[in-house]
Amino acid sequence: MAKKSTKTKARTKQSPKPNPAQIEAVERLLRNKQYQEAEARARGLLERFPDYGGLYRLLIDILEQKNDHYGAGAAAWLWARNRPNSAPAQGALLQSAARLGLVHLMLSTAERLRALGAEVPGLPQPDPALLEEMRTMPDGRIATAEDMFAFDTGRLLMGARDFPNAIAVLQGVEIASARNNLGATLFHVQRIEDALQAFSAGWQADADNLFALGWLIRLRCYLGDEDGARGLVTPLAAATARRTDDLLMQLDALLFMGEDAAALAAFERASKQSWFSDKEGAPDAMARVRHFAACASARRGNLKQARQYWKEALATSDSLLVARDNLAAISGWNNAPAFPVMFDMSHSFPVNWLEQLKLGTQSITPQALQDRLAELTASPAYLERICRAGDVGMRGLAVLLLRAQATRGNSDAAKRLKAFIALPIGTDEDRMEILNVLRQHQFLAKNETVDIWLKGRLQSIVLTAYEIHREVEPPELPPHLQALLDESIDKNANGDIAGAQACLRQILEQTPDNRTTLGNLGQLLIHQGEREAGEAMLRRVIALYPDYLHPRCNLAKVLIRDNRLDEAQDLLGDLHKRERFHIQDYFLLIGTTAALTAARGDPVAAKQMVDQLEPMVETEEDAAYLNDVNSMVIAHLPDQAINKMVEQVGKLFKRKK
């Protein structure tokens, strides 16, 4: 009896399971529609209790309620894999497969349920002719049911972004679509060389597999092999697509490489094929085909045709937002080269890296962010193409990656950033920020001429390699004297000149050589008409602090008004040799230099100096600095230039920063 009792206990031993309070906590989150928290809590419990079916049911319910049907299917698949003899697990997988239209996964799971003795009532039985058609590959070969089951399972796991399990399932499946999906999955886990090999094998096995060939071109460029990518363009451009997926990747890769005419020709050839039909093809895919045709037309200058293709795309599928966005922007392309948004994130960056980056940026140090950016091995050539054809988010990320590469000393990244700022893509502020990065990291020589798109046109500007900063300088005075200095500024602004002077003189009684106080008092004296006393005080500050920019510029302004231009030049001369300026100091120096240039009879050059400052305006304080600069220069400009400058200043003050 003792032995019999022992065996019974061994057979009925149960796996550990969570306590009811843990389950209730997850269910409470679900009732409150806190899906992210509920999912995280359920997955954490599953790691501890992987054999407890109730947790799988709960996780599937959470994912279905948040409309992540592929995620729910992947959870059901994991449950069925871990518990192959569980009818509830297999039933959950069957339900997901049916919902997602994964026919061969559905049929195979139904067979498994029947083998377990379960009934499968109401399961639709596909037409045998339809099944044979589904198993017929583009190259004419017939796939086995087992391969189709693996292919469907891989699609399910890819949709759920469970890439490691998708790779395991798709390895060794010898059908073209499975090899293509394997290559894409390897890309998304940053196994770029392995992805390249998978697509290469797919194309070698089937020369008409344009999906694989298009990916090969992208991946060669990703790895920096532009010549290799360019060499594959010739067979891709000459081919005629045999199905929608091949055509999409053919157009994608040709546009990616800038082969717009070839892309249009490929689209026109495909449109004459018997399979090309909005009724037969998936609406979203056919809409994107027309979107690509519109992009090629726009880049070739045929905006009328581009508009028509985008309208057709939206008529096919109104969910294609990129087509709607391009239609809204097309009116602004008449006077500038067209750079429509072509690509999205779907296969431009590895998904696992994007998700890690998104999670990491919620609480990450600047250095850790740079390290995360450095993990991506995309070449500057690849990133430049994303900058030219991606949406705002993609472009911002690609620019950030190029900047990170440039700051690590990558001259190719810097070269491509320099070319990018000459294009009408993004905002003037974006381009000026890139320009400052190039300047700060010494990718621009002093006095180098740079082409940049500003104010709606391509301009050539000469920039010295200055570093401009906005760091707050520590106070020069103790708190009680700093309060007096602030009071003097307020009194001066309110017209109480005598009160302002009194405050400054109180400060000088305790700190007779304070540079800011001496400089401010010198300016006040000049404004009150005490020119000699004010000029003497400014010269005293300059003698005490020869590197202090403000008194030298302020005295130079006085000398310019007196037409003592050579003396003003002497005061300003060596200030331009500095390499680093606070934004306020830089505006003051450029403004004073521009005023001197105008006074010497060259108002055009003076205005060009001022124009270079405008894109640097980021705050209301910057706008005030620019207003001061304009006030300095305006008296020395002819009437026409004065009127235009006043108009520009007015616009600046209306601009929200």
XYZ file of C-alpha atoms in Angstrom:
657
model
C 0.000 0.000 0.000
C 2.830 2.384 0.839
C 4.372 1.967 -2.611
C 1.026 2.464 -4.362
C 0.374 5.630 -2.390
C 3.821 7.010 -3.304
C 3.265 6.482 -7.033
C -0.131 8.182 -6.909
C 1.402 11.274 -5.327
C 4.082 11.406 -8.012
C 1.476 11.304 -10.794
C -0.744 13.994 -9.289
C 2.003 16.408 -8.319
C 1.009 19.845 -9.601
C 3.201 22.621 -10.959
C 3.451 25.768 -8.836
C 0.908 28.445 -9.576
C 0.431 32.091 -8.584
C -1.722 32.931 -5.592
C -5.187 34.406 -6.183
C -4.098 37.874 -5.059
C -1.512 38.025 -7.850
C -4.107 37.096 -10.468
C -6.601 39.579 -9.027
C -4.007 42.374 -9.247
C -3.585 41.756 -12.978
C -7.332 41.500 -13.550
C -7.834 44.797 -11.705
C -5.379 46.498 -14.053
C -7.210 44.999 -17.018
C -10.599 46.222 -15.751
C -9.095 49.699 -15.460
C -7.772 49.414 -19.040
C -4.191 49.784 -17.837
C -3.070 47.430 -20.562
C 0.685 48.067 -20.502
C 0.925 47.505 -16.752
C -1.351 44.471 -16.917
C 0.691 42.911 -19.731
C 3.989 43.502 -17.930
C 2.629 41.995 -14.714
C 1.192 38.950 -16.532
C 4.427 38.289 -18.423
C 6.396 38.546 -15.191
C 4.162 35.951 -13.576
C 4.493 33.671 -16.622
C 8.265 33.679 -16.243
C 7.787 32.327 -12.717
C 4.852 30.012 -13.501
C 5.306 28.912 -17.148
C 2.942 25.921 -16.859
C -0.076 27.750 -15.460
C -2.682 27.927 -18.212
C -4.766 30.614 -16.514
C -1.950 33.132 -16.981
C -1.832 32.442 -20.718
C -5.578 32.961 -20.942
C -5.238 36.224 -19.035
C -2.362 37.462 -21.201
C -4.275 36.603 -24.381
C -7.290 38.528 -23.065
C -5.119 41.560 -22.271
C -3.542 41.591 -25.729
C -6.865 41.124 -27.510
C -8.395 44.017 -25.582
C -5.519 46.283 -26.598
C -6.039 45.145 -30.227
C -2.666 43.405 -30.415
C -4.036 40.356 -32.207
C -0.635 39.104 -33.343
C 0.647 39.426 -29.785
C -2.330 37.429 -28.540
C -1.667 34.804 -31.199
C 1.997 34.577 -30.196
C 0.964 34.103 -26.555
C -1.383 31.290 -27.643
C 1.393 29.739 -29.727
C 3.768 29.816 -26.743
C 1.112 28.182 -24.555
C 0.471 25.490 -27.169
C 4.197 24.864 -27.604
C 4.774 24.546 -23.863
C 1.610 22.444 -23.362
C 1.211 20.435 -26.601
C -1.342 18.079 -25.017
C -3.526 20.870 -23.661
C -6.765 21.200 -25.616
C -7.414 24.740 -24.230
C -3.957 25.829 -25.389
C -4.447 24.388 -28.860
C -7.946 25.872 -28.992
C -6.608 29.350 -28.209
C -4.055 28.993 -31.004
C -6.737 27.788 -33.427
C -8.887 30.829 -32.615
C -5.994 33.245 -33.233
C -4.970 31.555 -36.479
C -8.536 31.769 -37.775
C -8.834 35.456 -36.788
C -5.575 36.337 -38.575
C -6.273 34.269 -41.697
C -3.295 31.939 -41.166
C -4.965 29.029 -42.956
C -2.255 26.373 -42.705
C -1.576 27.120 -39.043
C -5.325 26.849 -38.445
C -5.615 23.502 -40.250
C -2.593 21.984 -38.534
C -3.818 23.107 -35.095
C -7.268 21.676 -35.817
C -5.631 18.324 -36.610
C -3.782 18.472 -33.312
C -7.031 19.141 -31.455
C -8.726 16.189 -33.098
C -5.764 13.986 -32.170
C -6.351 15.042 -28.563
C -9.957 13.889 -28.867
C -11.487 17.361 -29.061
C -14.273 18.372 -31.384
C -13.713 21.240 -33.789
C -17.232 22.203 -34.858
C -17.854 24.935 -37.402
C -14.293 25.056 -38.701
C -14.428 26.260 -42.321
C -12.876 23.829 -44.784
C -10.922 25.673 -47.497
C -11.471 24.662 -51.102
C -8.776 22.100 -52.083
C -8.093 24.090 -55.259
C -7.514 27.217 -53.147
C -5.147 25.311 -50.855
C -3.171 24.077 -53.840
C -2.985 27.627 -55.185
C -1.726 28.865 -51.803
C 0.952 26.159 -51.766
C 2.111 26.989 -55.279
C 5.156 29.211 -55.000
C 5.939 32.050 -57.453
C 8.624 29.848 -59.041
C 6.076 27.065 -59.656
C 7.170 24.690 -56.905
C 4.575 23.176 -54.560
C 5.244 23.681 -50.858
C 4.461 20.946 -48.351
C 1.808 21.429 -45.689
C 4.578 21.319 -43.079
C 6.454 24.164 -44.773
C 3.274 26.217 -45.024
C 2.555 25.563 -41.337
C 6.053 26.841 -40.491
C 5.600 29.821 -42.817
C 2.309 30.812 -41.147
C 3.831 30.375 -37.699
C 6.729 32.609 -38.683
C 4.281 35.264 -39.939
C 2.439 35.107 -36.626
C 5.620 35.543 -34.589
C 6.959 38.288 -36.850
C 3.693 40.182 -36.444
C 4.111 39.905 -32.682
C 7.786 41.005 -32.978
C 8.901 37.770 -31.354
C 11.890 37.657 -33.670
C 14.031 35.010 -31.897
C 11.228 32.428 -32.069
C 10.372 33.482 -35.633
C 13.977 32.845 -36.692
C 13.951 29.431 -35.042
C 10.735 28.487 -36.856
C 11.756 29.800 -40.291
C 15.285 28.349 -40.383
C 15.505 25.661 -43.039
C 12.060 26.241 -44.563
C 12.760 25.932 -48.285
C 10.145 28.200 -49.793
C 10.877 31.661 -51.149
C 8.475 33.591 -48.915
C 9.832 31.906 -45.789
C 13.425 32.718 -46.806
C 12.387 36.327 -47.435
C 10.745 36.558 -44.024
C 13.777 34.970 -42.392
C 16.015 37.622 -43.946
C 13.759 40.450 -42.756
C 13.617 38.952 -39.258
C 17.406 38.667 -39.076
C 17.629 42.341 -40.047
C 15.318 43.325 -37.205
C 17.596 41.640 -34.634
C 20.614 43.403 -36.182
C 22.142 40.253 -37.675
C 22.810 42.197 -40.858
C 25.396 39.886 -42.417
C 23.152 36.866 -41.799
C 20.219 38.731 -43.343
C 22.364 39.537 -46.374
C 23.221 35.848 -46.778
C 19.565 34.805 -46.458
C 18.409 37.235 -49.142
C 21.355 36.379 -51.348
C 20.466 32.684 -51.128
C 16.844 33.527 -51.929
C 17.776 35.512 -55.022
C 20.301 32.928 -56.196
C 17.632 30.230 -55.889
C 15.085 32.324 -57.805
C 16.281 35.168 -60.030
C 12.728 36.593 -60.162
C 12.592 37.001 -56.380
C 12.671 40.810 -56.545
C 11.723 41.057 -52.890
C 15.070 39.454 -51.998
C 16.975 41.509 -54.589
C 15.518 44.776 -53.319
C 16.505 43.897 -49.767
C 20.000 42.953 -50.955
C 20.441 46.445 -52.390
C 19.288 48.078 -49.161
C 21.508 45.875 -46.996
C 24.624 46.417 -49.115
C 24.074 50.138 -48.740
C 23.418 49.650 -44.999
C 26.855 48.044 -44.704
C 28.478 50.855 -46.703
C 28.936 48.932 -49.965
C 27.444 51.559 -52.297
C 29.217 50.122 -55.343
C 27.836 46.657 -54.616
C 24.341 48.093 -54.177
C 24.664 50.073 -57.399
C 25.746 46.946 -59.282
C 22.515 45.172 -58.302
C 20.341 48.037 -59.543
C 20.774 46.971 -63.186
C 19.055 43.547 -62.907
C 16.414 44.984 -60.573
C 15.536 47.812 -62.970
C 15.279 45.431 -65.932
C 12.956 42.932 -64.219
C 9.173 42.747 -64.402
C 7.532 41.952 -61.082
C 5.348 38.846 -60.900
C 3.400 39.759 -57.751
C 2.635 42.748 -55.507
C 5.272 41.992 -52.838
C 8.001 41.840 -55.472
C 6.825 45.085 -57.074
C 6.734 46.924 -53.749
C 10.307 45.986 -52.911
C 11.453 46.669 -56.478
C 10.052 50.216 -56.362
C 11.302 50.705 -52.802
C 14.890 49.812 -53.663
C 14.964 51.770 -56.941
C 13.653 54.897 -55.227
C 16.071 54.334 -52.335
C 18.948 54.404 -54.817
C 17.580 57.479 -56.610
C 16.555 55.586 -59.763
C 13.267 57.421 -60.270
C 12.926 56.850 -64.033
C 13.593 53.127 -63.591
C 10.998 52.975 -60.814
C 8.346 54.548 -63.045
C 9.195 52.175 -65.901
C 8.925 49.168 -63.552
C 5.554 50.416 -62.310
C 4.246 50.856 -65.862
C 5.380 47.347 -66.889
C 3.792 45.789 -63.828
C 0.526 47.670 -64.336
C 0.057 45.745 -67.606
C 0.372 42.327 -65.936
C -2.700 40.172 -65.352
C -2.131 40.011 -61.589
C -2.066 43.820 -61.215
C -5.524 44.691 -59.902
C -6.924 46.686 -57.006
C -9.671 44.075 -56.666
C -7.290 41.097 -56.584
C -4.442 42.637 -54.590
C -4.429 43.721 -50.948
C -5.721 47.333 -50.853
C -2.955 48.634 -48.580
C -0.241 47.101 -50.765
C -1.726 48.436 -53.993
C -2.107 51.870 -52.432
C 1.560 51.870 -51.493
C 2.494 50.837 -55.052
C 0.749 53.959 -56.367
C 2.350 56.016 -53.607
C 5.780 54.939 -54.843
C 4.800 55.814 -58.433
C 3.715 59.251 -57.187
C 7.052 59.763 -55.394
C 8.998 58.896 -58.544
C 6.856 61.304 -60.579
C 7.279 64.114 -58.051
C 11.052 63.715 -57.917
C 11.135 63.894 -61.712
C 9.172 67.150 -61.615
C 5.828 65.822 -62.865
C 3.707 67.113 -59.979
C 0.435 66.729 -61.910
C 1.009 62.992 -62.343
C 2.223 62.644 -58.752
C -0.961 64.290 -57.465
C -3.079 61.901 -59.509
C -1.259 58.790 -58.246
C -1.587 59.915 -54.607
C -5.307 60.487 -55.104
C -5.609 56.970 -56.565
C -3.641 55.587 -53.625
C -6.031 57.189 -51.143
C -9.026 55.974 -53.131
C -7.622 52.441 -52.789
C -6.804 52.776 -49.077
C -7.551 55.960 -47.174
C -5.350 54.813 -44.279
C -2.113 55.615 -46.162
C -1.287 58.785 -44.252
C 1.979 59.394 -46.091
C 0.042 59.896 -49.339
C -2.252 62.390 -47.630
C 0.723 64.266 -46.161
C 2.468 64.495 -49.530
C -0.687 65.760 -51.210
C -0.941 68.490 -48.589
C 2.692 69.506 -49.141
C 2.820 69.318 -52.928
C 1.780 72.941 -53.513
C 5.000 74.095 -51.848
C 7.201 72.170 -54.293
C 6.624 74.412 -57.300
C 9.578 76.647 -56.481
C 11.879 74.049 -54.940
C 13.109 70.525 -55.679
C 10.578 67.889 -54.596
C 11.543 65.617 -51.726
C 8.376 63.653 -50.936
C 8.215 61.382 -47.917
C 8.556 57.853 -49.292
C 9.507 55.443 -46.520
C 8.403 54.633 -43.002
C 10.101 52.857 -40.134
C 8.826 49.388 -41.111
C 12.061 48.126 -42.640
C 14.439 51.071 -42.453
C 15.747 50.476 -38.923
C 15.974 47.224 -36.932
C 12.872 46.989 -34.771
C 14.623 45.549 -31.715
C 17.085 48.469 -31.707
C 14.235 50.981 -32.092
C 12.353 49.456 -29.159
C 15.450 49.471 -26.955
C 16.155 53.058 -27.941
C 12.582 54.068 -27.131
C 12.695 52.380 -23.743
C 16.169 53.697 -22.959
C 15.454 57.347 -23.723
C 12.868 57.488 -20.929
C 15.708 57.701 -18.404
C 19.141 57.762 -19.967
C 22.288 59.837 -19.621
C 23.675 61.679 -22.651
C 26.644 59.316 -22.787
C 24.417 56.247 -22.576
C 22.329 57.656 -25.420
C 25.460 58.116 -27.524
C 26.433 54.509 -26.753
C 22.990 53.306 -27.812
C 23.210 55.260 -31.063
C 26.665 53.783 -31.689
C 25.168 50.271 -31.554
C 23.511 50.836 -34.915
C 25.944 49.963 -37.703
C 24.094 51.674 -40.569
C 26.537 53.437 -42.889
C 26.450 57.199 -43.576
C 25.410 56.394 -47.166
C 22.341 54.528 -45.911
C 21.419 57.190 -43.357
C 21.747 59.985 -45.919
C 19.146 58.269 -48.112
C 16.803 57.973 -45.131
C 17.278 61.703 -44.477
C 16.204 62.486 -48.032
C 13.155 60.202 -48.158
C 11.947 59.464 -44.626
C 9.158 61.079 -42.658
C 9.866 63.635 -39.936
C 10.583 61.003 -37.282
C 12.836 58.925 -39.519
C 14.677 61.982 -40.792
C 15.239 63.250 -37.250
C 16.612 59.883 -36.157
C 18.836 59.540 -39.241
C 20.228 63.055 -38.724
C 20.844 62.258 -35.056
C 22.738 59.108 -36.048
C 24.813 60.979 -38.642
C 25.609 63.654 -36.077
C 26.665 60.995 -33.583
C 28.916 59.404 -36.211
C 30.387 62.788 -37.110
C 31.138 63.612 -33.469
C 33.029 60.314 -33.265
C 35.236 61.527 -36.120
C 33.476 59.962 -39.124
C 34.329 62.347 -41.967
C 31.962 60.571 -44.384
C 29.024 61.276 -42.049
C 30.116 64.918 -41.840
C 30.359 65.154 -45.630
C 26.836 63.832 -46.042
C 25.448 66.177 -43.394
C 27.092 69.064 -45.214
C 25.370 67.989 -48.447
C 22.043 67.527 -46.661
C 21.803 71.111 -45.373
C 21.808 72.359 -48.978
C 18.427 70.650 -49.543
C 14.959 72.075 -48.773
C 14.175 69.320 -46.265
C 13.186 70.212 -42.698
C 13.435 73.696 -41.191
C 16.028 76.449 -41.273
C 16.620 75.837 -37.567
C 17.347 72.146 -38.240
C 19.920 73.047 -40.885
C 21.596 75.695 -38.733
C 21.845 73.209 -35.862
C 23.591 70.717 -38.143
C 25.882 73.479 -39.350
C 26.844 74.305 -35.770
C 27.638 70.633 -35.082
C 29.926 70.522 -38.125
C 31.589 73.727 -37.026
C 32.036 72.675 -33.404
C 33.725 69.420 -34.427
C 36.015 71.175 -36.902
C 34.568 69.694 -40.084
C 34.434 73.203 -41.535
C 37.569 75.201 -42.232
C 37.690 78.806 -41.115
C 36.190 81.118 -43.714
C 34.933 78.123 -45.713
C 31.975 78.838 -47.993
C 29.023 76.581 -47.194
C 25.895 76.042 -49.294
C 22.758 75.962 -47.156
C 19.043 76.229 -47.864
C 17.746 79.216 -45.885
C 14.674 81.412 -46.219
C 13.339 79.413 -49.145
C 16.443 79.522 -51.326
C 19.940 78.089 -51.623
C 22.543 80.452 -50.176
C 26.313 80.417 -49.955
C 27.525 81.723 -46.611
C 30.951 82.097 -45.091
C 31.157 80.999 -41.485
C 34.105 81.101 -39.190
C 34.500 78.031 -37.051
C 33.126 79.555 -33.856
C 31.505 77.604 -31.044
C 28.361 79.385 -29.858
C 27.048 78.546 -26.380
C 24.264 79.645 -24.061
C 25.816 78.778 -20.731
C 24.766 80.967 -17.807
C 27.813 82.723 -16.392
C 28.131 82.882 -12.593
C 27.517 86.316 -11.027
C 30.601 88.533 -10.648
C 29.209 90.267 -7.560
C 28.041 89.124 -4.131
C 24.240 88.911 -3.791
C 23.650 92.340 -2.231
C 25.694 94.084 -4.934
C 24.172 91.959 -7.704
C 20.780 93.181 -6.483
C 21.998 96.763 -6.894
C 23.224 96.017 -10.415
C 19.830 94.505 -11.324
C 18.116 97.552 -9.846
C 20.259 99.867 -11.962
C 19.240 98.002 -15.106
C 15.555 98.291 -14.197
C 15.863 102.000 -13.428
C 17.646 102.638 -16.712
C 14.912 100.740 -18.611
C 12.286 102.911 -16.899
C 14.088 106.177 -17.725
C 15.458 106.859 -14.229
C 19.011 107.557 -15.394
C 20.037 109.339 -12.215
C 18.781 106.461 -10.067
C 20.634 103.963 -12.253
C 23.872 105.925 -11.931
C 23.455 106.089 -8.174
C 23.149 102.319 -7.928
C 26.257 101.802 -10.057
C 28.321 104.256 -8.022
C 27.287 102.489 -4.793
C 28.664 99.249 -6.230
C 31.939 100.933 -7.266
C 32.429 102.218 -3.731
C 32.852 98.579 -2.643
C 34.332 97.072 -5.807
C 35.948 99.940 -7.747
C 37.217 97.724 -10.590
C 34.150 95.610 -11.315
C 34.083 95.345 -15.081
C 30.308 95.116 -15.646
C 29.594 98.081 -13.375
C 32.306 100.239 -14.977
C 31.122 99.350 -18.463
C 27.467 100.086 -17.695
C 28.339 103.418 -16.073
C 30.481 104.374 -19.053
C 27.553 103.727 -21.396
C 25.164 105.723 -19.199
C 27.515 108.699 -19.196
C 27.736 108.624 -23.000
C 23.947 108.417 -23.340
C 23.643 111.461 -21.032
C 25.969 113.445 -23.263
C 29.079 113.147 -21.078
C 31.063 111.736 -23.983
C 34.558 112.336 -22.678
C 33.842 110.901 -19.226
C 31.988 107.912 -20.663
C 34.653 107.149 -23.253
C 37.368 107.445 -20.601
C 35.549 104.975 -18.378
C 35.161 102.473 -21.215
C 38.857 102.766 -22.021
C 39.619 102.159 -18.352
C 37.623 98.916 -18.443
C 39.412 97.849 -21.632
C 42.799 98.554 -20.039
C 41.869 96.519 -16.953
C 40.175 93.700 -18.894
C 41.553 93.609 -22.452
C 39.636 90.359 -23.246
C 36.264 91.754 -22.136
C 34.213 92.068 -25.320
C 31.373 94.360 -24.244
C 33.265 97.647 -23.557
C 35.308 97.248 -26.741
C 32.186 96.814 -28.863
C 30.336 99.593 -27.057
C 33.233 102.010 -27.503
C 33.553 100.945 -31.153
C 29.875 101.869 -31.676
C 30.600 105.351 -30.319
C 33.597 105.719 -32.618
C 31.570 104.544 -35.644
C 28.981 107.244 -34.957
C 31.842 109.763 -34.838
C 33.164 108.354 -38.140
C 36.392 107.303 -36.397
C 36.287 104.057 -38.332
C 39.937 103.020 -38.164
C 39.938 103.375 -34.370
C 36.784 101.262 -34.218
C 38.437 98.631 -36.410
C 41.440 98.505 -34.070
C 39.130 97.809 -31.127
C 37.323 94.965 -32.916
C 40.217 93.409 -34.817
C 41.464 90.595 -32.588
C 38.047 89.787 -31.090
C 37.230 87.737 -34.213
C 40.168 85.436 -33.450
C 38.300 83.841 -30.577
C 36.875 80.363 -31.100
C 34.068 80.389 -28.523
C 31.335 82.949 -27.842
C 28.257 83.293 -25.723
C 25.277 83.893 -28.007
C 24.837 87.468 -26.699
C 28.517 88.303 -27.182
C 28.448 86.878 -30.705
C 25.422 88.949 -31.701
C 27.065 92.071 -30.250
C 30.350 91.495 -32.097
C 28.717 90.668 -35.451
C 26.320 93.611 -35.076
C 29.113 96.048 -34.340
C 31.194 94.665 -37.220
C 28.188 94.938 -39.541
C 27.642 98.559 -38.481
C 31.296 99.319 -39.217
C 31.013 97.584 -42.605
C 27.937 99.643 -43.496
C 29.649 102.834 -42.361
C 32.544 102.032 -44.705
C 30.077 102.026 -47.604
C 29.208 98.331 -48.038
C 25.594 97.953 -46.818
C 25.113 94.699 -48.789
C 27.910 92.941 -46.910
C 26.589 94.396 -43.652
C 23.139 92.992 -44.322
C 24.586 89.569 -45.164
C 26.232 89.512 -41.736
C 22.905 90.277 -40.063
C 21.069 87.693 -42.196
C 23.424 84.986 -40.906
C 22.260 85.694 -37.359
C 18.534 85.275 -37.975
C 18.499 81.432 -38.147
C 20.244 81.389 -34.754
C 17.277 83.055 -33.053
C 15.676 80.482 -30.753
C 14.253 82.514 -27.855
C 12.625 85.891 -27.232
C 15.929 86.997 -25.718
C 17.711 86.074 -28.970
C 15.125 88.110 -30.880
C 15.933 91.059 -28.629
C 19.656 90.617 -29.368
C 18.880 90.636 -33.089
C 16.762 93.750 -32.670
C 19.775 95.454 -31.064
C 21.938 94.365 -34.002
C 19.445 95.775 -36.493
C 19.305 99.021 -34.542
C 23.089 99.303 -34.803
C 23.214 98.696 -38.541
C 20.008 100.299 -39.729
C 21.250 103.886 -39.665
C 23.960 103.048 -42.184
C 21.733 101.273 -44.762
C 19.919 102.768 -47.761
C 16.141 103.262 -47.451
C 15.116 100.094 -49.351
C 17.273 97.882 -47.152
C 16.009 99.663 -44.034
C 12.358 98.979 -44.915
C 13.007 95.289 -45.559
C 14.953 94.886 -42.333
C 12.200 96.535 -40.280
C 9.724 94.100 -41.820
C 11.944 91.123 -40.914
C 12.345 92.300 -37.323
C 8.569 92.621 -37.001
C 8.131 89.028 -38.167
C 10.653 87.818 -35.627
C 8.733 89.297 -32.736
C 5.543 87.618 -33.948
C 7.275 84.241 -34.132
C 6.664 81.873 -31.243
C 9.779 80.227 -29.923
